[in-house]
Amino acid sequence: MEIEVGGTPRERRQARTRPAALALRALLLTCFSACVESSGPPVPFRLGQTIPLGEWNLRVRQPEVVSPTIVTGFHDLRRNSAKSKVVAVHLVLEPRESGAGEGPQSMEQNFVKLMAGCRLKDGAGKEYPLGYPVPDSQFRIMKSGGNMSESEMKDFFFSGPQPRVPKDWVVLYSVPQERSDFTFLIRNFFPLEGQPKLASVDLGR
């Protein structure tokens, strides 16, 4: 049985599909921007530290390593028959005060640009620009295989209307099983005064 929440059926369908559309737009833009070089060394930040990036404040909450089999349908993340793992980078994303009054479409465009600037680097220096962003709520469903506890079900279905750009995201990267010592890099395409053009966060694993 499907549990319905507020709004018309069309509005509910749009609310469910909008994060996926945003993620796809970010993934496509990443493909085009991967070859663009960033100027200067990255500015280091710690896990949990706020990073000002254009109209957004971003925090890298934690990394997590999961099996590629949980990413159902995304065969490119499985690296064919090679032994691989998925590094999941948990992010908290909030609009800065200067951008809080922007229209929904402008916020979505800024989000796509921000996600396109994210990439992962391992201890050997190899970079992985093609990350797939998913809302944290969808990632939890992926991990559980759809088997959610009663409290998780209530939290998912009755937490109120979702914003056009959710706050909590997880960016998924497929990497060889033996790689470690990862650093998360974020390119700031449109830095405001005093902001880093390139930020880095040591993931500690």
Coordinates of C-alpha atoms in Angstrom, one line a residue:
M1 CA 0.0 0.0 0.0
E2 CA 1.3 3.4 -0.9
I3 CA 1.2 6.1 1.8
E4 CA 0.1 9.4 0.4
V5 CA 1.2 12.8 1.9
G6 CA -0.1 16.3 1.3
G7 CA -0.6 17.8 -2.1
T8 CA -2.1 16.7 -5.4
P9 CA -0.9 13.4 -6.9
R10 CA 0.9 15.4 -9.6
E11 CA 2.7 17.5 -6.9
R12 CA 3.7 14.4 -5.0
R13 CA 5.1 12.7 -8.1
Q14 CA 7.1 15.9 -8.9
A15 CA 8.4 16.0 -5.3
R16 CA 9.6 12.4 -5.5
T17 CA 11.3 12.8 -8.9
R18 CA 12.9 16.3 -8.5
P19 CA 16.0 15.1 -6.5
A20 CA 16.7 12.4 -9.0
A21 CA 16.5 15.0 -11.9
L22 CA 18.9 17.3 -10.0
A23 CA 21.3 14.4 -9.4
L24 CA 21.3 13.5 -13.2
R25 CA 21.9 17.1 -14.2
A26 CA 24.8 17.3 -11.8
L27 CA 26.2 14.0 -13.1
L28 CA 26.1 15.2 -16.7
L29 CA 27.7 18.6 -15.9
T30 CA 30.5 16.7 -14.1
C31 CA 31.3 14.9 -17.3
F32 CA 31.8 18.2 -19.1
S33 CA 33.7 19.9 -16.3
A34 CA 36.1 17.1 -15.5
C35 CA 38.8 18.3 -17.8
V36 CA 38.7 21.9 -16.4
E37 CA 41.8 22.6 -14.3
S38 CA 41.5 24.5 -11.0
S39 CA 44.0 27.2 -10.2
G40 CA 46.1 27.1 -7.1
P41 CA 46.4 24.5 -4.3
P42 CA 43.3 23.4 -2.4
V43 CA 42.4 25.1 0.9
P44 CA 42.1 22.3 3.6
F45 CA 39.0 21.9 5.8
R46 CA 38.2 19.4 8.5
L47 CA 35.3 16.9 8.6
G48 CA 32.2 18.8 9.9
Q49 CA 33.7 22.2 9.1
T50 CA 31.6 24.7 7.1
I51 CA 33.0 25.4 3.6
P52 CA 31.6 28.6 1.9
L53 CA 31.0 27.8 -1.8
G54 CA 29.3 30.5 -3.8
E55 CA 25.7 30.7 -2.4
W56 CA 26.0 27.6 -0.3
N57 CA 27.6 26.4 2.9
L58 CA 28.7 22.8 2.7
R59 CA 29.9 20.4 5.4
V60 CA 31.4 17.0 4.8
R61 CA 29.8 15.0 7.6
Q62 CA 31.5 11.6 7.2
P63 CA 32.7 9.0 4.7
E64 CA 31.4 5.5 4.4
V65 CA 32.5 2.5 2.4
V66 CA 29.8 0.2 1.1
S67 CA 29.4 -2.7 -1.4
P68 CA 28.7 -1.7 -5.0
T69 CA 25.8 -4.1 -5.0
I70 CA 23.6 -1.7 -3.1
V71 CA 23.7 0.8 -6.0
T72 CA 21.0 -1.1 -8.0
G73 CA 20.8 0.0 -11.6
F74 CA 24.1 2.0 -11.7
H75 CA 26.3 -0.5 -13.4
D76 CA 29.0 2.1 -14.1
L77 CA 29.6 2.2 -10.3
R78 CA 30.5 -1.5 -10.2
R79 CA 33.5 -1.3 -12.5
N80 CA 32.4 -4.3 -14.5
S81 CA 34.0 -7.5 -13.2
A82 CA 36.8 -5.8 -11.3
K83 CA 36.8 -5.8 -7.5
S84 CA 35.5 -2.5 -6.4
K85 CA 33.9 -0.7 -3.5
V86 CA 31.8 2.5 -3.2
V87 CA 33.0 5.4 -1.2
A88 CA 29.9 7.3 0.1
V89 CA 30.6 10.9 1.1
H90 CA 27.8 12.3 3.3
L91 CA 27.2 16.0 2.9
V92 CA 25.1 18.7 4.6
L93 CA 24.2 21.5 2.2
E94 CA 22.5 24.8 3.3
P95 CA 22.0 28.1 1.4
R96 CA 24.0 31.0 2.7
E97 CA 22.1 34.1 3.9
S98 CA 23.0 35.9 0.7
G99 CA 21.3 33.3 -1.4
A100 CA 18.4 32.4 0.9
G101 CA 16.0 34.6 -1.0
E102 CA 16.7 33.1 -4.4
G103 CA 14.0 31.5 -6.5
P104 CA 13.7 27.7 -6.7
Q105 CA 15.0 27.5 -10.2
S106 CA 18.1 29.5 -9.4
M107 CA 18.8 27.4 -6.3
E108 CA 18.6 24.2 -8.4
Q109 CA 21.0 25.6 -11.0
N110 CA 23.5 26.6 -8.2
F111 CA 23.2 23.1 -6.7
V112 CA 23.9 21.4 -10.0
K113 CA 27.0 23.6 -10.4
L114 CA 28.2 22.8 -6.9
M115 CA 27.8 19.1 -7.3
A116 CA 29.6 19.1 -10.6
G117 CA 32.7 20.5 -8.8
C118 CA 33.0 17.5 -6.4
R119 CA 35.5 14.7 -6.9
L120 CA 37.5 12.2 -5.0
K121 CA 41.2 11.6 -4.9
D122 CA 43.0 8.5 -3.4
G123 CA 46.3 8.3 -1.7
A124 CA 48.1 7.4 -4.9
G125 CA 46.9 10.7 -6.5
K126 CA 44.3 9.2 -8.8
E127 CA 41.1 11.3 -9.1
Y128 CA 37.5 10.1 -9.5
P129 CA 35.4 13.0 -11.0
L130 CA 32.3 11.0 -11.7
G131 CA 30.4 10.9 -8.5
Y132 CA 26.6 10.2 -8.3
P133 CA 24.7 12.3 -5.7
V134 CA 21.6 10.9 -4.1
P135 CA 19.5 12.4 -1.3
D136 CA 20.3 10.8 2.1
S137 CA 16.8 9.4 2.5
Q138 CA 17.1 7.5 -0.8
F139 CA 20.6 6.2 0.2
R140 CA 19.2 4.8 3.4
I141 CA 16.6 2.9 1.4
M142 CA 19.3 1.6 -1.0
K143 CA 21.3 0.3 2.0
S144 CA 18.3 -1.4 3.6
G145 CA 17.2 -3.0 0.4
G146 CA 13.8 -1.4 1.0
N147 CA 13.5 -3.1 4.4
M148 CA 12.9 -0.1 6.8
S149 CA 12.0 -0.2 10.4
E150 CA 8.7 1.3 11.6
S151 CA 10.4 4.5 12.9
E152 CA 12.3 4.9 9.6
M153 CA 9.1 4.5 7.6
K154 CA 7.4 7.2 9.7
D155 CA 10.4 9.5 9.3
F156 CA 10.5 9.0 5.5
F157 CA 6.8 9.4 4.8
F158 CA 5.7 11.8 7.5
S159 CA 8.6 14.2 7.8
G160 CA 6.7 16.9 6.0
P161 CA 7.2 18.3 2.4
Q162 CA 10.8 18.1 1.1
P163 CA 12.5 21.3 -0.1
R164 CA 13.3 21.5 -3.8
V165 CA 17.0 21.0 -2.9
P166 CA 17.2 18.6 0.1
K167 CA 19.7 19.4 2.8
D168 CA 21.4 16.0 3.3
W169 CA 23.1 14.3 0.3
V170 CA 25.4 11.4 -0.3
V171 CA 27.9 11.4 -3.2
L172 CA 28.8 7.9 -4.4
Y173 CA 32.2 7.0 -6.0
S174 CA 33.3 3.7 -7.4
V175 CA 36.9 3.0 -6.6
P176 CA 39.2 -0.1 -6.8
Q177 CA 39.0 -2.3 -3.7
E178 CA 42.6 -1.8 -2.7
R179 CA 42.6 2.1 -2.8
S180 CA 42.5 4.1 0.4
D181 CA 43.5 7.4 2.0
F182 CA 40.8 9.4 0.2
T183 CA 40.5 13.2 0.0
F184 CA 37.3 14.9 -1.1
L185 CA 37.8 17.9 -3.4
I186 CA 35.3 20.6 -4.2
R187 CA 35.9 23.1 -7.0
N188 CA 34.2 26.5 -6.4
F189 CA 33.2 27.6 -10.0
F190 CA 31.9 31.0 -8.8
P191 CA 33.7 32.0 -5.6
L192 CA 32.5 35.0 -3.7
E193 CA 35.0 37.3 -2.1
G194 CA 37.1 35.5 0.5
Q195 CA 36.0 32.0 -0.6
P196 CA 38.3 29.2 -1.7
K197 CA 38.5 28.3 -5.4
L198 CA 39.3 24.7 -4.4
A199 CA 38.6 23.1 -1.1
S200 CA 39.8 19.7 0.2
V201 CA 38.7 17.5 3.1
D202 CA 40.8 14.6 4.4
L203 CA 38.3 11.7 4.8
G204 CA 40.7 9.8 7.0
R205 CA 40.3 6.4 5.4

